[in-house]
Amino acid sequence: MKRNLFVLIFALLITFALGLNIACAGESTLGIVVNNGSNNISIIDTSTDTAGAPQLDGLFNLAFDVVVTPDNKTALITNFGLGIFFIDLTNSAAPALLGSLDIPEYYEEDIALTPDGKYALISGGNTNTIVCVVDVNNRSLVSQVTMPDYGYAQAVAVAPDGKTVCVADCDLSRVYVFTLDSSTGALTYTGLVLQTGSGGINVTISPNGKTALVPNWASNSVTVLKINSPGNVVKVGDIPGMPAHPQSVAFSPDGTRAYVLSESEIAVLNVSGPDAVSDSGTRINLDTQSSSYYGVDQIAVSLDGTKAYTTSSLVGNEISVVDLNSYSVIKKIAVGNNPAGIALSNGSVPKSDKNKIKSSNKRDLSNKTSIKNKPFQPNKLNEKNKPLPYINMPLR
């Protein structure tokens, strides 16, 4: 009897293992790359670090940043001056346009998601003074807030608490702190404004929600902020000596490392907490060069923390794959022209069939949602005064 029971259990374990392997073989974590120059996207299979031909040709105009919803089914992409585009990822071999949201006279650049994927927060180009909040499921604009003290909204991040929102003003070297109402999507200014180093161009919050890092483009430093509680943020200090023009930061999944992407290098920071962030001294040469876009995330770290992916928007039209154990570039992945933002899905999604990858999804705005005639009035900018999506050297 015991022997039969053992055989039965062993057989069940083998069956489970085989089923798990089959399931895993059919799935892969994806990297979504926004190709600003060729107005399309590339999809990377991170299990093989390969990309098919660029897809959704002609859909965008000046696309910059991308986020992926927690269920891995939808990507949201900012399209500078043409709204937010919602992309169906359920078939990664043929991503499709679900719809788009037009925000009149607004130049969408950076985008961040709340942890539950309910809201997307958007900031714009270098003269933008408005933060927009979008209901992801309904693809509708639910609130806007104007920056206080004539400030600019050039990068935005939401803490894991879903309530604390940090908005970076690169021109005035400040971070403004807001709170987000999870039931309505309304933003409320807390009155907190924190001075960063010169040219705080982006902001990233740690996985535990206690540390925010701001790369300072002009002073080649990183400002460290401490989040004590929802809406309660204080400055800890600045870390100098970063490689030239830091633009993006990505944390390791456990939050013990932060990777600061500059024009052609990555600096590695040690993170023990908001009061204990230090420069490890490690530098990773990417042998490439990237633009300094406002708030656009140009580096992403794999779920297991072993690899980083960086976009090369000025040289090579490629993604650098970095081994975070050896601190070396192990592969270059060819993508479309001038890759800007990159995001990884936070889990497995249906794996691409590389023989079926298409690049013929022409622009179709039949699902486009317009909010014209709504009461929200973003900053009034005509085409002659269209803001720059990147820092115009030298920094003003």
mmCIF file of C-alpha atoms in Angstrom:
data_model
loop_
_atom_site.group_PDB
_atom_site.id
_atom_site.type_symbol
_atom_site.label_atom_id
_atom_site.label_comp_id
_atom_site.label_asym_id
_atom_site.label_seq_id
_atom_site.Cartn_x
_atom_site.Cartn_y
_atom_site.Cartn_z
ATOM 1 C CA MET A 1 0.000 0.000 0.000
ATOM 2 C CA LYS A 2 2.788 2.372 0.951
ATOM 3 C CA ARG A 3 4.640 1.471 -2.232
ATOM 4 C CA ASN A 4 1.566 2.211 -4.353
ATOM 5 C CA LEU A 5 1.066 5.504 -2.547
ATOM 6 C CA PHE A 6 4.710 6.449 -3.161
ATOM 7 C CA VAL A 7 4.401 5.604 -6.858
ATOM 8 C CA LEU A 8 1.220 7.667 -7.112
ATOM 9 C CA ILE A 9 2.793 10.692 -5.430
ATOM 10 C CA PHE A 10 5.910 10.397 -7.597
ATOM 11 C CA ALA A 11 3.779 10.228 -10.733
ATOM 12 C CA LEU A 12 1.810 13.280 -9.683
ATOM 13 C CA LEU A 13 5.015 15.227 -9.037
ATOM 14 C CA ILE A 14 6.403 14.294 -12.440
ATOM 15 C CA THR A 15 3.138 15.302 -14.113
ATOM 16 C CA PHE A 16 3.134 18.634 -12.275
ATOM 17 C CA ALA A 17 6.757 19.315 -13.215
ATOM 18 C CA LEU A 18 6.136 18.497 -16.859
ATOM 19 C CA GLY A 19 3.068 20.699 -16.898
ATOM 20 C CA LEU A 20 5.024 23.527 -15.311
ATOM 21 C CA ASN A 21 7.802 23.199 -17.880
ATOM 22 C CA ILE A 22 5.313 23.183 -20.726
ATOM 23 C CA ALA A 23 3.621 26.281 -19.336
ATOM 24 C CA CYS A 24 6.917 28.072 -18.858
ATOM 25 C CA ALA A 25 8.066 27.104 -22.339
ATOM 26 C CA GLY A 26 5.087 28.933 -23.796
ATOM 27 C CA GLU A 27 5.525 32.114 -21.822
ATOM 28 C CA SER A 28 8.102 34.869 -21.584
ATOM 29 C CA THR A 29 8.612 38.224 -19.922
ATOM 30 C CA LEU A 30 8.556 41.021 -22.477
ATOM 31 C CA GLY A 31 10.403 44.281 -22.898
ATOM 32 C CA ILE A 32 8.476 47.043 -24.672
ATOM 33 C CA VAL A 33 10.676 49.606 -26.429
ATOM 34 C CA VAL A 34 9.348 52.877 -27.832
ATOM 35 C CA ASN A 35 11.181 53.831 -31.024
ATOM 36 C CA ASN A 36 10.929 57.601 -31.170
ATOM 37 C CA GLY A 37 12.613 58.002 -34.550
ATOM 38 C CA SER A 38 10.749 55.329 -36.507
ATOM 39 C CA ASN A 39 7.405 55.852 -34.717
ATOM 40 C CA ASN A 40 6.838 52.230 -33.758
ATOM 41 C CA ILE A 41 7.633 49.772 -30.975
ATOM 42 C CA SER A 42 9.928 46.801 -30.576
ATOM 43 C CA ILE A 43 9.176 43.819 -28.351
ATOM 44 C CA ILE A 44 12.010 41.970 -26.635
ATOM 45 C CA ASP A 45 11.786 38.396 -25.428
ATOM 46 C CA THR A 46 13.917 38.637 -22.284
ATOM 47 C CA SER A 47 14.391 34.864 -22.077
ATOM 48 C CA THR A 48 16.435 34.991 -25.287
ATOM 49 C CA ASP A 49 17.200 38.727 -25.438
ATOM 50 C CA THR A 50 15.986 38.948 -29.003
ATOM 51 C CA ALA A 51 13.558 41.276 -30.754
ATOM 52 C CA GLY A 52 11.439 40.817 -33.826
ATOM 53 C CA ALA A 53 10.847 43.469 -36.449
ATOM 54 C CA PRO A 54 9.426 46.778 -35.157
ATOM 55 C CA GLN A 55 5.650 46.781 -34.949
ATOM 56 C CA LEU A 56 2.749 49.246 -35.174
ATOM 57 C CA ASP A 57 4.454 51.233 -37.925
ATOM 58 C CA GLY A 58 2.983 54.672 -38.485
ATOM 59 C CA LEU A 59 0.861 54.639 -35.347
ATOM 60 C CA PHE A 60 2.799 57.317 -33.479
ATOM 61 C CA ASN A 61 4.247 60.746 -34.136
ATOM 62 C CA LEU A 62 6.752 61.396 -31.340
ATOM 63 C CA ALA A 63 6.340 58.518 -28.917
ATOM 64 C CA PHE A 64 8.486 58.594 -25.790
ATOM 65 C CA ASP A 65 7.645 56.644 -22.652
ATOM 66 C CA VAL A 66 5.875 53.375 -21.880
ATOM 67 C CA VAL A 67 4.415 51.542 -18.893
ATOM 68 C CA VAL A 68 2.835 48.090 -18.651
ATOM 69 C CA THR A 69 -0.232 47.401 -16.522
ATOM 70 C CA PRO A 70 0.153 44.947 -13.604
ATOM 71 C CA ASP A 71 -1.848 42.263 -15.448
ATOM 72 C CA ASN A 72 0.669 42.505 -18.332
ATOM 73 C CA LYS A 73 -2.139 42.909 -20.856
ATOM 74 C CA THR A 74 -1.812 46.574 -21.809
ATOM 75 C CA ALA A 75 0.974 49.025 -22.573
ATOM 76 C CA LEU A 76 0.384 52.776 -22.312
ATOM 77 C CA ILE A 77 2.574 54.950 -24.526
ATOM 78 C CA THR A 78 2.953 58.722 -24.512
ATOM 79 C CA ASN A 79 2.716 60.315 -27.945
ATOM 80 C CA PHE A 80 4.029 63.881 -27.745
ATOM 81 C CA GLY A 81 1.123 66.184 -28.601
ATOM 82 C CA LEU A 82 -1.163 63.352 -29.740
ATOM 83 C CA GLY A 83 -2.240 61.768 -26.475
ATOM 84 C CA ILE A 84 -1.904 58.440 -24.710
ATOM 85 C CA PHE A 85 -2.078 55.227 -26.739
ATOM 86 C CA PHE A 86 -3.324 51.953 -25.247
ATOM 87 C CA ILE A 87 -1.747 48.835 -26.766
ATOM 88 C CA ASP A 88 -3.086 45.290 -26.387
ATOM 89 C CA LEU A 89 -0.250 42.907 -25.432
ATOM 90 C CA THR A 90 -2.286 39.722 -25.063
ATOM 91 C CA ASN A 91 -0.809 38.512 -28.354
ATOM 92 C CA SER A 92 2.746 39.761 -28.254
ATOM 93 C CA ALA A 93 3.305 38.542 -31.806
ATOM 94 C CA ALA A 94 0.781 41.108 -33.001
ATOM 95 C CA PRO A 95 0.217 43.948 -30.515
ATOM 96 C CA ALA A 96 -2.811 46.016 -31.436
ATOM 97 C CA LEU A 97 -4.200 49.459 -30.739
ATOM 98 C CA LEU A 98 -7.012 49.344 -28.188
ATOM 99 C CA GLY A 99 -7.669 53.069 -28.324
ATOM 100 C CA SER A 100 -6.161 56.420 -27.461
ATOM 101 C CA LEU A 101 -6.901 59.467 -25.371
ATOM 102 C CA ASP A 102 -6.398 62.924 -26.820
ATOM 103 C CA ILE A 103 -5.522 65.698 -24.364
ATOM 104 C CA PRO A 104 -5.838 68.922 -26.380
ATOM 105 C CA GLU A 105 -2.840 71.243 -26.471
ATOM 106 C CA TYR A 106 -0.825 68.978 -24.189
ATOM 107 C CA TYR A 107 2.543 67.389 -24.917
ATOM 108 C CA GLU A 108 2.665 64.020 -23.190
ATOM 109 C CA GLU A 109 6.128 62.692 -22.364
ATOM 110 C CA ASP A 110 6.563 60.946 -18.994
ATOM 111 C CA ILE A 111 4.049 58.435 -17.650
ATOM 112 C CA ALA A 112 3.711 56.527 -14.371
ATOM 113 C CA LEU A 113 1.178 53.967 -13.155
ATOM 114 C CA THR A 114 -0.324 53.517 -9.726
ATOM 115 C CA PRO A 115 0.585 50.091 -8.265
ATOM 116 C CA ASP A 116 -2.912 48.729 -8.904
ATOM 117 C CA GLY A 117 -2.871 49.978 -12.492
ATOM 118 C CA LYS A 118 -6.011 52.043 -11.958
ATOM 119 C CA TYR A 119 -4.533 55.432 -12.833
ATOM 120 C CA ALA A 120 -1.804 56.721 -15.124
ATOM 121 C CA LEU A 121 -0.136 60.036 -14.308
ATOM 122 C CA ILE A 122 1.347 62.074 -17.139
ATOM 123 C CA SER A 123 3.740 64.998 -17.339
ATOM 124 C CA GLY A 124 4.860 66.830 -20.448
ATOM 125 C CA GLY A 125 7.695 68.682 -22.180
ATOM 126 C CA ASN A 126 9.962 71.360 -20.816
ATOM 127 C CA THR A 127 7.345 74.138 -20.561
ATOM 128 C CA ASN A 128 4.549 71.956 -19.219
ATOM 129 C CA THR A 129 2.840 73.138 -16.030
ATOM 130 C CA ILE A 130 0.132 70.466 -15.726
ATOM 131 C CA VAL A 131 -0.015 66.918 -14.343
ATOM 132 C CA CYS A 132 -2.812 64.774 -15.800
ATOM 133 C CA VAL A 133 -4.461 61.736 -14.210
ATOM 134 C CA VAL A 134 -6.031 59.150 -16.512
ATOM 135 C CA ASP A 135 -8.418 56.324 -15.633
ATOM 136 C CA VAL A 136 -6.786 53.361 -17.371
ATOM 137 C CA ASN A 137 -9.839 51.100 -17.698
ATOM 138 C CA ASN A 138 -12.106 53.849 -19.009
ATOM 139 C CA ARG A 139 -9.347 55.619 -20.980
ATOM 140 C CA SER A 140 -10.560 58.948 -19.698
ATOM 141 C CA LEU A 141 -9.025 62.023 -18.116
ATOM 142 C CA VAL A 142 -10.258 62.267 -14.529
ATOM 143 C CA SER A 143 -8.241 65.150 -13.098
ATOM 144 C CA GLN A 144 -5.519 67.712 -13.686
ATOM 145 C CA VAL A 145 -3.489 69.879 -11.372
ATOM 146 C CA THR A 146 -1.475 72.993 -12.139
ATOM 147 C CA MET A 147 1.970 73.185 -10.617
ATOM 148 C CA PRO A 148 2.350 75.717 -7.776
ATOM 149 C CA ASP A 149 4.782 78.634 -7.782
ATOM 150 C CA TYR A 150 5.007 78.750 -11.581
ATOM 151 C CA GLY A 151 6.684 75.350 -11.525
ATOM 152 C CA TYR A 152 7.022 72.881 -14.373
ATOM 153 C CA ALA A 153 5.887 69.252 -14.395
ATOM 154 C CA GLN A 154 8.629 67.411 -16.262
ATOM 155 C CA ALA A 155 8.710 63.994 -14.567
ATOM 156 C CA VAL A 156 6.319 62.113 -12.312
ATOM 157 C CA ALA A 157 6.466 59.037 -10.061
ATOM 158 C CA VAL A 158 3.948 57.284 -7.810
ATOM 159 C CA ALA A 159 5.032 55.488 -4.632
ATOM 160 C CA PRO A 160 3.986 51.885 -3.893
ATOM 161 C CA ASP A 161 1.529 53.273 -1.315
ATOM 162 C CA GLY A 162 -0.480 54.555 -4.294
ATOM 163 C CA LYS A 163 -0.845 57.920 -2.589
ATOM 164 C CA THR A 164 2.499 59.730 -2.653
ATOM 165 C CA VAL A 165 3.275 61.468 -5.936
ATOM 166 C CA CYS A 166 6.579 63.207 -6.676
ATOM 167 C CA VAL A 167 6.810 65.632 -9.595
ATOM 168 C CA ALA A 168 10.222 66.832 -10.768
ATOM 169 C CA ASP A 169 10.813 70.344 -12.104
ATOM 170 C CA CYS A 170 14.077 70.193 -14.029
ATOM 171 C CA ASP A 171 14.259 73.919 -14.780
ATOM 172 C CA LEU A 172 13.874 75.042 -11.164
ATOM 173 C CA SER A 173 15.616 71.967 -9.690
ATOM 174 C CA ARG A 174 12.719 71.045 -7.437
ATOM 175 C CA VAL A 175 10.473 68.146 -6.492
ATOM 176 C CA TYR A 176 6.865 68.912 -5.593
ATOM 177 C CA VAL A 177 4.936 66.446 -3.434
ATOM 178 C CA PHE A 178 1.266 65.612 -4.022
ATOM 179 C CA THR A 179 -1.169 63.034 -2.691
ATOM 180 C CA LEU A 180 -3.482 61.014 -4.920
ATOM 181 C CA ASP A 181 -7.047 60.143 -3.960
ATOM 182 C CA SER A 182 -7.424 56.506 -5.009
ATOM 183 C CA SER A 183 -11.199 56.760 -5.309
ATOM 184 C CA THR A 184 -11.394 59.856 -7.512
ATOM 185 C CA GLY A 185 -7.936 60.268 -9.017
ATOM 186 C CA ALA A 186 -7.685 63.825 -7.684
ATOM 187 C CA LEU A 187 -4.237 65.223 -6.895
ATOM 188 C CA THR A 188 -3.698 67.491 -3.884
ATOM 189 C CA TYR A 189 -0.567 69.564 -3.361
ATOM 190 C CA THR A 190 0.898 68.962 0.096
ATOM 191 C CA GLY A 191 2.792 72.240 0.198
ATOM 192 C CA LEU A 192 6.101 70.366 0.201
ATOM 193 C CA VAL A 193 8.695 71.468 -2.326
ATOM 194 C CA LEU A 194 12.206 70.038 -2.076
ATOM 195 C CA GLN A 195 15.344 71.425 -3.694
ATOM 196 C CA THR A 196 17.314 68.955 -5.804
ATOM 197 C CA GLY A 197 20.678 69.248 -7.465
ATOM 198 C CA SER A 198 20.800 71.242 -10.669
ATOM 199 C CA GLY A 199 18.488 69.901 -13.352
ATOM 200 C CA GLY A 200 16.506 67.132 -11.651
ATOM 201 C CA ILE A 201 15.262 65.489 -14.826
ATOM 202 C CA ASN A 202 13.552 62.350 -13.527
ATOM 203 C CA VAL A 203 12.384 60.688 -10.308
ATOM 204 C CA THR A 204 12.199 57.018 -9.306
ATOM 205 C CA ILE A 205 10.845 55.466 -6.101
ATOM 206 C CA SER A 206 12.218 52.293 -4.487
ATOM 207 C CA PRO A 207 10.206 49.044 -4.311
ATOM 208 C CA ASN A 208 9.576 49.489 -0.576
ATOM 209 C CA GLY A 209 8.361 53.044 -1.137
ATOM 210 C CA LYS A 210 10.769 54.661 1.310
ATOM 211 C CA THR A 211 13.422 56.129 -0.993
ATOM 212 C CA ALA A 212 13.106 58.395 -4.025
ATOM 213 C CA LEU A 213 16.081 59.197 -6.234
ATOM 214 C CA VAL A 214 16.344 62.180 -8.570
ATOM 215 C CA PRO A 215 19.096 62.200 -11.230
ATOM 216 C CA ASN A 216 20.405 65.737 -11.646
ATOM 217 C CA TRP A 217 21.334 66.279 -15.278
ATOM 218 C CA ALA A 218 23.351 69.483 -14.876
ATOM 219 C CA SER A 219 25.184 68.861 -11.590
ATOM 220 C CA ASN A 220 25.985 65.191 -12.292
ATOM 221 C CA SER A 221 24.551 64.099 -8.978
ATOM 222 C CA VAL A 222 21.619 62.206 -7.465
ATOM 223 C CA THR A 223 19.292 63.696 -4.856
ATOM 224 C CA VAL A 224 18.057 61.286 -2.184
ATOM 225 C CA LEU A 225 14.563 61.769 -0.742
ATOM 226 C CA LYS A 226 12.970 59.914 2.175
ATOM 227 C CA ILE A 227 9.267 59.049 2.171
ATOM 228 C CA ASN A 228 8.167 58.869 5.806
ATOM 229 C CA SER A 229 4.455 58.367 5.183
ATOM 230 C CA PRO A 230 1.945 59.182 2.428
ATOM 231 C CA GLY A 231 2.669 62.731 1.293
ATOM 232 C CA ASN A 232 5.424 63.212 3.890
ATOM 233 C CA VAL A 233 8.740 63.475 2.039
ATOM 234 C CA VAL A 234 12.037 65.018 3.158
ATOM 235 C CA LYS A 235 15.387 65.534 1.477
ATOM 236 C CA VAL A 236 18.285 63.438 2.784
ATOM 237 C CA GLY A 237 21.112 64.798 0.628
ATOM 238 C CA ASP A 238 22.930 64.644 -2.700
ATOM 239 C CA ILE A 239 25.361 62.058 -4.056
ATOM 240 C CA PRO A 240 27.943 63.768 -6.305
ATOM 241 C CA GLY A 241 30.296 62.355 -8.896
ATOM 242 C CA MET A 242 27.869 60.688 -11.274
ATOM 243 C CA PRO A 243 28.875 60.196 -14.931
ATOM 244 C CA ALA A 244 27.954 63.059 -17.248
ATOM 245 C CA HIS A 245 24.264 63.961 -17.452
ATOM 246 C CA PRO A 246 22.418 61.299 -15.423
ATOM 247 C CA GLN A 247 18.876 60.837 -16.741
ATOM 248 C CA SER A 248 17.192 57.667 -15.422
ATOM 249 C CA VAL A 249 17.316 55.454 -12.338
ATOM 250 C CA ALA A 250 16.150 51.866 -11.866
ATOM 251 C CA PHE A 251 16.199 49.881 -8.625
ATOM 252 C CA SER A 252 16.989 46.201 -8.227
ATOM 253 C CA PRO A 253 13.875 44.188 -7.298
ATOM 254 C CA ASP A 254 15.005 43.924 -3.659
ATOM 255 C CA GLY A 255 15.817 47.638 -3.546
ATOM 256 C CA THR A 256 19.420 47.181 -2.410
ATOM 257 C CA ARG A 257 20.930 48.607 -5.605
ATOM 258 C CA ALA A 258 20.091 51.576 -7.784
ATOM 259 C CA TYR A 259 21.379 51.906 -11.321
ATOM 260 C CA VAL A 260 21.849 55.469 -12.550
ATOM 261 C CA LEU A 261 21.880 55.794 -16.337
ATOM 262 C CA SER A 262 23.870 58.667 -17.791
ATOM 263 C CA GLU A 263 24.603 59.465 -21.425
ATOM 264 C CA SER A 264 26.967 56.527 -21.891
ATOM 265 C CA GLU A 265 27.492 54.886 -18.485
ATOM 266 C CA ILE A 266 25.688 53.345 -15.537
ATOM 267 C CA ALA A 267 26.678 54.200 -11.968
ATOM 268 C CA VAL A 268 25.807 51.656 -9.267
ATOM 269 C CA LEU A 269 24.531 52.888 -5.896
ATOM 270 C CA ASN A 270 24.258 50.849 -2.703
ATOM 271 C CA VAL A 271 20.907 51.274 -0.953
ATOM 272 C CA SER A 272 20.288 50.172 2.638
ATOM 273 C CA GLY A 273 17.492 52.675 3.177
ATOM 274 C CA PRO A 274 16.724 56.325 2.492
ATOM 275 C CA ASP A 275 19.335 57.354 5.058
ATOM 276 C CA ALA A 276 21.924 54.974 3.654
ATOM 277 C CA VAL A 277 22.400 55.468 -0.087
ATOM 278 C CA SER A 278 26.009 55.547 -1.260
ATOM 279 C CA ASP A 279 28.053 55.431 -4.445
ATOM 280 C CA SER A 280 29.611 51.986 -4.865
ATOM 281 C CA GLY A 281 32.189 53.416 -7.247
ATOM 282 C CA THR A 282 31.208 50.911 -9.936
ATOM 283 C CA ARG A 283 30.768 52.273 -13.440
ATOM 284 C CA ILE A 284 29.512 50.320 -16.451
ATOM 285 C CA ASN A 285 30.597 51.595 -19.865
ATOM 286 C CA LEU A 286 27.794 51.138 -22.390
ATOM 287 C CA ASP A 287 29.797 52.250 -25.427
ATOM 288 C CA THR A 288 26.787 54.170 -26.678
ATOM 289 C CA GLN A 289 24.943 57.447 -26.117
ATOM 290 C CA SER A 290 21.412 58.414 -25.137
ATOM 291 C CA SER A 291 19.356 61.603 -25.211
ATOM 292 C CA SER A 292 18.239 63.391 -22.064
ATOM 293 C CA TYR A 293 14.459 63.171 -22.242
ATOM 294 C CA TYR A 294 12.297 64.635 -19.492
ATOM 295 C CA GLY A 295 11.139 61.847 -17.199
ATOM 296 C CA VAL A 296 11.361 59.090 -19.799
ATOM 297 C CA ASP A 297 12.631 55.851 -18.256
ATOM 298 C CA GLN A 298 15.517 54.651 -20.407
ATOM 299 C CA ILE A 299 16.638 51.779 -18.174
ATOM 300 C CA ALA A 300 14.770 48.744 -16.820
ATOM 301 C CA VAL A 301 15.901 45.876 -14.583
ATOM 302 C CA SER A 302 14.781 42.261 -15.005
ATOM 303 C CA LEU A 303 12.516 40.646 -12.429
ATOM 304 C CA ASP A 304 15.323 38.457 -11.111
ATOM 305 C CA GLY A 305 17.698 41.422 -10.871
ATOM 306 C CA THR A 306 20.371 39.847 -13.061
ATOM 307 C CA LYS A 307 20.111 42.099 -16.117
ATOM 308 C CA ALA A 308 19.488 45.712 -17.042
ATOM 309 C CA TYR A 309 18.212 46.953 -20.388
ATOM 310 C CA THR A 310 19.080 50.458 -21.601
ATOM 311 C CA THR A 311 18.013 52.356 -24.696
ATOM 312 C CA SER A 312 20.495 53.994 -27.033
ATOM 313 C CA SER A 313 18.653 56.884 -28.615
ATOM 314 C CA LEU A 314 21.580 58.647 -30.288
ATOM 315 C CA VAL A 315 23.979 55.915 -31.382
ATOM 316 C CA GLY A 316 23.280 52.457 -32.730
ATOM 317 C CA ASN A 317 19.471 52.140 -32.541
ATOM 318 C CA GLU A 318 19.868 49.330 -30.058
ATOM 319 C CA ILE A 319 19.237 48.070 -26.553
ATOM 320 C CA SER A 320 22.233 47.284 -24.362
ATOM 321 C CA VAL A 321 21.813 44.187 -22.202
ATOM 322 C CA VAL A 322 23.903 44.517 -19.043
ATOM 323 C CA ASP A 323 24.913 41.624 -16.791
ATOM 324 C CA LEU A 324 24.463 42.987 -13.266
ATOM 325 C CA ASN A 325 26.729 40.336 -11.776
ATOM 326 C CA SER A 326 29.758 41.027 -13.962
ATOM 327 C CA TYR A 327 28.771 44.670 -14.610
ATOM 328 C CA SER A 328 29.381 44.298 -18.321
ATOM 329 C CA VAL A 329 27.422 44.627 -21.554
ATOM 330 C CA ILE A 330 26.711 41.120 -22.795
ATOM 331 C CA LYS A 331 24.570 41.843 -25.822
ATOM 332 C CA LYS A 332 23.226 44.542 -28.128
ATOM 333 C CA ILE A 333 19.687 44.121 -29.473
ATOM 334 C CA ALA A 334 18.792 45.927 -32.695
ATOM 335 C CA VAL A 335 15.473 47.777 -32.528
ATOM 336 C CA GLY A 336 13.853 50.687 -34.373
ATOM 337 C CA ASN A 337 15.263 54.181 -34.771
ATOM 338 C CA ASN A 338 16.055 56.293 -31.704
ATOM 339 C CA PRO A 339 14.696 54.056 -28.930
ATOM 340 C CA ALA A 340 13.532 56.160 -25.987
ATOM 341 C CA GLY A 341 11.455 54.610 -23.189
ATOM 342 C CA ILE A 342 11.568 50.973 -22.132
ATOM 343 C CA ALA A 343 9.426 48.924 -19.750
ATOM 344 C CA LEU A 344 9.376 45.259 -18.771
ATOM 345 C CA SER A 345 6.256 43.275 -18.009
ATOM 346 C CA ASN A 346 6.147 42.262 -14.353
ATOM 347 C CA GLY A 347 5.422 38.619 -15.118
ATOM 348 C CA SER A 348 4.856 36.133 -17.902
ATOM 349 C CA VAL A 349 2.810 36.986 -20.948
ATOM 350 C CA PRO A 350 2.055 34.907 -24.059
ATOM 351 C CA LYS A 351 5.303 34.311 -25.879
ATOM 352 C CA SER A 352 5.841 35.822 -29.318
ATOM 353 C CA ASP A 353 5.848 33.534 -32.316
ATOM 354 C CA LYS A 354 8.775 35.024 -34.172
ATOM 355 C CA ASN A 355 7.527 33.617 -37.456
ATOM 356 C CA LYS A 356 4.329 35.618 -37.101
ATOM 357 C CA ILE A 357 5.723 38.972 -36.029
ATOM 358 C CA LYS A 358 4.255 41.699 -38.164
ATOM 359 C CA SER A 359 5.072 45.337 -38.725
ATOM 360 C CA SER A 360 2.080 46.298 -40.814
ATOM 361 C CA ASN A 361 -0.258 47.621 -38.127
ATOM 362 C CA LYS A 362 -0.908 51.001 -39.674
ATOM 363 C CA ARG A 363 -2.293 53.864 -37.701
ATOM 364 C CA ASP A 364 -5.992 53.445 -36.991
ATOM 365 C CA LEU A 365 -7.578 56.045 -34.778
ATOM 366 C CA SER A 366 -11.097 54.660 -34.981
ATOM 367 C CA ASN A 367 -10.891 53.878 -31.263
ATOM 368 C CA LYS A 368 -9.525 57.296 -30.408
ATOM 369 C CA THR A 369 -11.241 58.989 -27.469
ATOM 370 C CA SER A 370 -11.311 62.767 -27.541
ATOM 371 C CA ILE A 371 -11.870 64.890 -24.477
ATOM 372 C CA LYS A 372 -12.388 68.105 -26.360
ATOM 373 C CA ASN A 373 -15.065 70.318 -24.833
ATOM 374 C CA LYS A 374 -14.307 68.841 -21.405
ATOM 375 C CA PRO A 375 -13.699 71.335 -18.581
ATOM 376 C CA PHE A 376 -10.014 70.453 -18.264
ATOM 377 C CA GLN A 377 -7.787 73.113 -19.798
ATOM 378 C CA PRO A 378 -4.082 72.227 -20.084
ATOM 379 C CA ASN A 379 -1.413 74.818 -20.781
ATOM 380 C CA LYS A 380 -2.094 76.673 -24.011
ATOM 381 C CA LEU A 381 0.775 76.063 -26.414
ATOM 382 C CA ASN A 382 0.554 76.396 -30.167
ATOM 383 C CA GLU A 383 2.812 74.587 -32.619
ATOM 384 C CA LYS A 384 5.178 77.543 -32.872
ATOM 385 C CA ASN A 385 5.856 77.270 -29.166
ATOM 386 C CA LYS A 386 5.822 73.492 -29.000
ATOM 387 C CA PRO A 387 7.960 72.473 -26.018
ATOM 388 C CA LEU A 388 11.148 70.500 -26.401
ATOM 389 C CA PRO A 389 10.960 66.882 -25.229
ATOM 390 C CA TYR A 390 14.610 66.891 -24.213
ATOM 391 C CA ILE A 391 17.081 69.215 -22.552
ATOM 392 C CA ASN A 392 18.284 71.839 -24.987
ATOM 393 C CA MET A 393 22.004 72.035 -24.302
ATOM 394 C CA PRO A 394 23.257 73.893 -22.462
ATOM 395 C CA LEU A 395 20.712 73.592 -19.661
ATOM 396 C CA ARG A 396 18.899 76.863 -19.146
#
